[in-house]
mmCIF file of C-alpha atoms in Angstrom:
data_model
loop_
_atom_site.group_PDB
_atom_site.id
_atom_site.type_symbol
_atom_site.label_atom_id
_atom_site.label_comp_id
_atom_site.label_asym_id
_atom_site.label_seq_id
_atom_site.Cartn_x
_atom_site.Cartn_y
_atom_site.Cartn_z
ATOM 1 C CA UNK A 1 7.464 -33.174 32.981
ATOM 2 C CA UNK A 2 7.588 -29.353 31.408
ATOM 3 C CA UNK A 3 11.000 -28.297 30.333
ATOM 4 C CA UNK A 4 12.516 -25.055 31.445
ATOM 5 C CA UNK A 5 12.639 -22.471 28.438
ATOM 6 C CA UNK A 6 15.774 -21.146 28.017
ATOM 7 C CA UNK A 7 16.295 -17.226 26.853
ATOM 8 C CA UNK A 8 18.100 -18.968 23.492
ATOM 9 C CA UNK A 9 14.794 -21.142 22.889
ATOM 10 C CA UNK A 10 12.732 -17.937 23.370
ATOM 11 C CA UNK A 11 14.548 -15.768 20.952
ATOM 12 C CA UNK A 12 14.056 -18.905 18.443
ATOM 13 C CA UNK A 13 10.603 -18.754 18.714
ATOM 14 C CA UNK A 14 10.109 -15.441 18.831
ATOM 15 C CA UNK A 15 12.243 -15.381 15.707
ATOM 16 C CA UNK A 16 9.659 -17.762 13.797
ATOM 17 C CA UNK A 17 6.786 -15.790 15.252
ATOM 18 C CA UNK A 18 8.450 -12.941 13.526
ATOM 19 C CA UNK A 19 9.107 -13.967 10.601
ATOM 20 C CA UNK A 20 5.778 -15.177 9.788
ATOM 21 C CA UNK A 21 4.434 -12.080 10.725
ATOM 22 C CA UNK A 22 6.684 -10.530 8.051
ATOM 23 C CA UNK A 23 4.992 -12.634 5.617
ATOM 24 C CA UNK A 24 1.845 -11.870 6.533
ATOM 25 C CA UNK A 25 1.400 -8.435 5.820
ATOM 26 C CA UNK A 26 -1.167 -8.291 3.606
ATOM 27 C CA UNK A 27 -4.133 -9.889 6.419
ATOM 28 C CA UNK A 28 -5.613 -6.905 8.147
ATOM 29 C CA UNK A 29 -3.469 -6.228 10.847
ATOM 30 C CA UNK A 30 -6.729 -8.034 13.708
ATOM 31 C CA UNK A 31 -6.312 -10.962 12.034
ATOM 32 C CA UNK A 32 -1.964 -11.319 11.717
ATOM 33 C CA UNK A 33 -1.911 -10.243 15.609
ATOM 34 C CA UNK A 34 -4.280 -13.437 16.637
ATOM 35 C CA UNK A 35 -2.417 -15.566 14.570
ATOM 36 C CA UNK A 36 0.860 -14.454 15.842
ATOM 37 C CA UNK A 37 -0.069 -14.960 19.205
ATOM 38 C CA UNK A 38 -1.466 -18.360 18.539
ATOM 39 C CA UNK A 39 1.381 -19.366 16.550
ATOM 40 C CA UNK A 40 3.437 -18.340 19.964
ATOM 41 C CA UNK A 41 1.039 -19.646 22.249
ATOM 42 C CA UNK A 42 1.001 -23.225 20.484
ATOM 43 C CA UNK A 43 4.955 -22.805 20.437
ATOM 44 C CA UNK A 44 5.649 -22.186 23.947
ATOM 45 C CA UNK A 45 3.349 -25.167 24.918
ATOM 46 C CA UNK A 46 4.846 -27.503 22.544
ATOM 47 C CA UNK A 47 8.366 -26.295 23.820
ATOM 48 C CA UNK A 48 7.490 -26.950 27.072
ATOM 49 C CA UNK A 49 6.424 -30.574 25.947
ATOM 50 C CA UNK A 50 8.942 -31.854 23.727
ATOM 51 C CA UNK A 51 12.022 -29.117 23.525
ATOM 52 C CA UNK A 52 12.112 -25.693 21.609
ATOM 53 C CA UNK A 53 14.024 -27.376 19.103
ATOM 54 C CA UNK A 54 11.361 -30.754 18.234
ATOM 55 C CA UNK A 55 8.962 -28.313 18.258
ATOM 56 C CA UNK A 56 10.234 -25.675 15.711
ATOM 57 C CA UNK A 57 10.646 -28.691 13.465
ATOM 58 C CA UNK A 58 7.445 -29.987 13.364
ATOM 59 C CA UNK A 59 6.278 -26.561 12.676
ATOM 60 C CA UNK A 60 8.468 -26.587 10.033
ATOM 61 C CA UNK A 61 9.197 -23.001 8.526
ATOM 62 C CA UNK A 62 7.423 -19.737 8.601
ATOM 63 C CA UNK A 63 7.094 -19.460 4.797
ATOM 64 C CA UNK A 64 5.009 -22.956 4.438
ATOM 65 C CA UNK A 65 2.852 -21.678 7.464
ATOM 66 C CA UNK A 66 2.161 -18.052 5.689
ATOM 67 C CA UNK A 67 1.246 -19.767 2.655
ATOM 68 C CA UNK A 68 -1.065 -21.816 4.672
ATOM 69 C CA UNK A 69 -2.742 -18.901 6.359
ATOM 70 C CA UNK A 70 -2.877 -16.673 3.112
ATOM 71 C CA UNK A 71 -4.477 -19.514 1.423
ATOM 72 C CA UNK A 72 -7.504 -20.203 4.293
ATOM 73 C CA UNK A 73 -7.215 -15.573 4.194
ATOM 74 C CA UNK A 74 -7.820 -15.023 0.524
ATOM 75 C CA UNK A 75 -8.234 -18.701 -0.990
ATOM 76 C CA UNK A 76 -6.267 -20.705 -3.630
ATOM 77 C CA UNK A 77 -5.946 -17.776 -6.323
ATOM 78 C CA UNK A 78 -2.977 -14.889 -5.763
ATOM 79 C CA UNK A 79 -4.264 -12.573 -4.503
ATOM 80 C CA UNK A 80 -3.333 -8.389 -3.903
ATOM 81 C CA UNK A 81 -0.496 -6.544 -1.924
ATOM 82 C CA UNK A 82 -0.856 -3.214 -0.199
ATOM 83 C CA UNK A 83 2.464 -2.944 0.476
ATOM 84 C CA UNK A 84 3.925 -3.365 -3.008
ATOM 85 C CA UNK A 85 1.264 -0.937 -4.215
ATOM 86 C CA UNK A 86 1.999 1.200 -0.964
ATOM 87 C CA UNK A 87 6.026 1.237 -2.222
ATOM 88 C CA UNK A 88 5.277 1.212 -5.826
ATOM 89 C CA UNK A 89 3.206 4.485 -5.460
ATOM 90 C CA UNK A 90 5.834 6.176 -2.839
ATOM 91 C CA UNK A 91 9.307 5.153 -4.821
ATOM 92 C CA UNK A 92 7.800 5.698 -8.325
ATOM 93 C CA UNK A 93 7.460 9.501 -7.856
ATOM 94 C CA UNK A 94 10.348 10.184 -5.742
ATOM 95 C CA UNK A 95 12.520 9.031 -8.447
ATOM 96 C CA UNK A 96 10.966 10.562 -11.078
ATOM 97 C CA UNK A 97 11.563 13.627 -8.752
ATOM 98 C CA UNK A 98 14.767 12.762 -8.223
ATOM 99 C CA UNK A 99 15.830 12.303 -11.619
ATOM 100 C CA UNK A 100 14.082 15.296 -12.889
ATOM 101 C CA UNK A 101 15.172 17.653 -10.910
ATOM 102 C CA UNK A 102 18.729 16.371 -11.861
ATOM 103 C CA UNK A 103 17.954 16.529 -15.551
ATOM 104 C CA UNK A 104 17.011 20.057 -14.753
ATOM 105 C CA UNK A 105 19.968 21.096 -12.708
ATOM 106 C CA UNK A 106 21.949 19.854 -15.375
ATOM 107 C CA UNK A 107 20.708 21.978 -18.091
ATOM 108 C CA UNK A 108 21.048 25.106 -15.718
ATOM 109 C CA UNK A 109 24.604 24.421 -15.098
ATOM 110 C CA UNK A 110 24.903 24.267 -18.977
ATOM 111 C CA UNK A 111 23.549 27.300 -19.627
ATOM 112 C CA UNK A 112 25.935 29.178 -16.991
ATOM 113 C CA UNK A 113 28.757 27.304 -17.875
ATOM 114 C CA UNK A 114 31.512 29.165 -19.683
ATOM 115 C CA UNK A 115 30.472 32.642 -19.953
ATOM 116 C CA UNK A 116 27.909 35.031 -18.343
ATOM 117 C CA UNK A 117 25.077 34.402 -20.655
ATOM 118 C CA UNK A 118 21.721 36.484 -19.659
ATOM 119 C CA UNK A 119 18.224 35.671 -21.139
ATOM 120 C CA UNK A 120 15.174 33.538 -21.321
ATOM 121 C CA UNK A 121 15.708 29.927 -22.273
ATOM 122 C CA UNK A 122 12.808 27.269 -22.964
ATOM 123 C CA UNK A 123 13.704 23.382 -23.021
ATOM 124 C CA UNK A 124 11.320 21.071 -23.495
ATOM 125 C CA UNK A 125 12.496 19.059 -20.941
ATOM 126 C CA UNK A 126 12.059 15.256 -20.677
ATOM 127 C CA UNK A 127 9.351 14.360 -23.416
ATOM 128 C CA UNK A 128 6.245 12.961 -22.011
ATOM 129 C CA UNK A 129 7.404 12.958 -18.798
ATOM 130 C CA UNK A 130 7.332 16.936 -17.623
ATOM 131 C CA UNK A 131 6.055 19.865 -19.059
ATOM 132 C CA UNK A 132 8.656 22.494 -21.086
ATOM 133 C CA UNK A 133 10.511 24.403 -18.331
ATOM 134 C CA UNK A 134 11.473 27.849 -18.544
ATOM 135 C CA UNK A 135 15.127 28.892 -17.306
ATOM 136 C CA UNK A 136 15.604 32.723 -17.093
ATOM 137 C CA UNK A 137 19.561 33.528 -16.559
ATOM 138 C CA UNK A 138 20.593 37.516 -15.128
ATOM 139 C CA UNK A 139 24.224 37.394 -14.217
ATOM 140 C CA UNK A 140 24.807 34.183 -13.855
ATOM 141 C CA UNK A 141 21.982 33.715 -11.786
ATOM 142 C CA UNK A 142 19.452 30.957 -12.798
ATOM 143 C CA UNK A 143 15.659 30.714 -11.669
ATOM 144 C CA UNK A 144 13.427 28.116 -13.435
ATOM 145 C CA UNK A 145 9.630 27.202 -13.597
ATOM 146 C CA UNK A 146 8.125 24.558 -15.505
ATOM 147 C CA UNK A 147 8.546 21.308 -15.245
ATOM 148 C CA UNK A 148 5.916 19.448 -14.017
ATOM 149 C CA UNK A 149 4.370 15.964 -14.656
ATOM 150 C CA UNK A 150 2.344 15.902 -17.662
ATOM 151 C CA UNK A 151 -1.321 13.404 -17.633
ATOM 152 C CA UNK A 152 0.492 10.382 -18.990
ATOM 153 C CA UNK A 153 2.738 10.008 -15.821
ATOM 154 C CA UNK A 154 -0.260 10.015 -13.625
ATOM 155 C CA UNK A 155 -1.911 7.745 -15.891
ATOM 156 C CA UNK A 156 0.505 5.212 -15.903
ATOM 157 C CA UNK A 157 1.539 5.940 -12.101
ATOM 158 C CA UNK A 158 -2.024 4.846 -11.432
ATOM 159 C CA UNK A 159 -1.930 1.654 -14.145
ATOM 160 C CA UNK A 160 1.596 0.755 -12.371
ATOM 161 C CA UNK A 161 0.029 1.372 -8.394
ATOM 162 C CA UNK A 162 -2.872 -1.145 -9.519
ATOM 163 C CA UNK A 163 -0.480 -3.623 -11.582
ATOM 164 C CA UNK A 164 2.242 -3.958 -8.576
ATOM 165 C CA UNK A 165 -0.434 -4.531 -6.017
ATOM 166 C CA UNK A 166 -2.556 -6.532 -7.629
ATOM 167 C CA UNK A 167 -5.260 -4.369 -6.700
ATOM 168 C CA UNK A 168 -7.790 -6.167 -9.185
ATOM 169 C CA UNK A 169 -7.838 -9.124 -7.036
ATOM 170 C CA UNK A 170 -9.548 -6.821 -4.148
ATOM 171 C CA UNK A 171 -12.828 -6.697 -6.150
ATOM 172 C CA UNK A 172 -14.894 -9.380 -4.920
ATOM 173 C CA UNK A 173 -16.196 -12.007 -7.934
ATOM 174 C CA UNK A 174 -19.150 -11.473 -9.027
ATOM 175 C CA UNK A 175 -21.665 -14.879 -9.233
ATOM 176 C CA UNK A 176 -21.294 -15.311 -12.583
ATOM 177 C CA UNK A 177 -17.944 -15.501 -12.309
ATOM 178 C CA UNK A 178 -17.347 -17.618 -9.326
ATOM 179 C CA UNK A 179 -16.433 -21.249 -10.398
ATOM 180 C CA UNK A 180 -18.486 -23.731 -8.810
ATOM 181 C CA UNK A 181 -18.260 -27.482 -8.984
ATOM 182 C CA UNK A 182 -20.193 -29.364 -11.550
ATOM 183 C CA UNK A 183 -22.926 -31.735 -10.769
ATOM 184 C CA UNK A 184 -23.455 -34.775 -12.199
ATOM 185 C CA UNK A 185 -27.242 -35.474 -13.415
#
């Protein structure tokens, strides 16, 4: 006889079925939709069989299940991570922006603080990381230009993108590289 689902059950399962979508974020997004709603589908029916509750534990939890799916997805080896590329190459210059620009700031206060001072000023600015910036005070009034990234930042903004996400691992093997069994003669 099917059990009635009650609205707590649902928001259990549905709380599995999101959490394992969570985890699955790097299969192309096709692929994580089907197995969400198969992972819910097979849920509901067990739930209806055998309780919500007998039937989240023989699931067991969403992280074993991920693995599971990653594993059949990209095989055995680790394998890459849009997203921690994706964050890696958003967060990486927006701090270095951040910062910067405070750095910057900083200086310009310096050079108005305490007296009236009027003039051209050159700092080199943050070595390796920005170019020399050029601060031109006239009563107390500062404008600046200068400043930007310099080719090592890019450089190892790229390196860092590729290291976070793994990105190597998207390159499929080539033959020679594959590992195949041996055979016995």
């Amino acid at each position: 006889m099917p059990r009635k689902l009650t609205a707590l059950d649902r928001m259990r399962i549905e709380r599995l079925v999101w959490t394992l979508d969570q985890r699955l974020y790097d299969l192309p997004r096709a692929s994580r939709v089907a197995k969400r709603r198969e992972v819910r589908a097979n849920l509901l029916e067990a739930a209806a069989d055998r309780g919500a509750s007998e039937a989240l534990r023989r699931l067991g939890g969403s992280g074993a299940l991920a693995r599971e799916y990653l594993g059949a997805e990209f095989g055995d080896r680790p394998h890459h991570s849009w997203t921690a590329a994706a964050c890696f190459a958003a967060l990486v210059p927006l701090f270095l922006f951040g910062g910067l620009s405070e750095v910057s700031s900083a200086y310009a206060q310096a050079l108005t603080a305490g007296h009236a001072a009027s003039g051209t000023y050159t700092w080199t600015g943050v070595s390796y990381l920005q170019s020399p910036l050029t601060f031109t005070v006239d009563h107390s009034q500062v404008t600046q230009a200068g400043g930007a990234f310099t080719p090592i930042v890019y450089v190892l903004w790229a390196v860092g993108t590729i290291v976070c996400g793994r990105l190597w691992r998207v390159l499929p093997l080539s033959s020679s590289t594959k590992r195949t069994p041996a055979t016995e003669s």
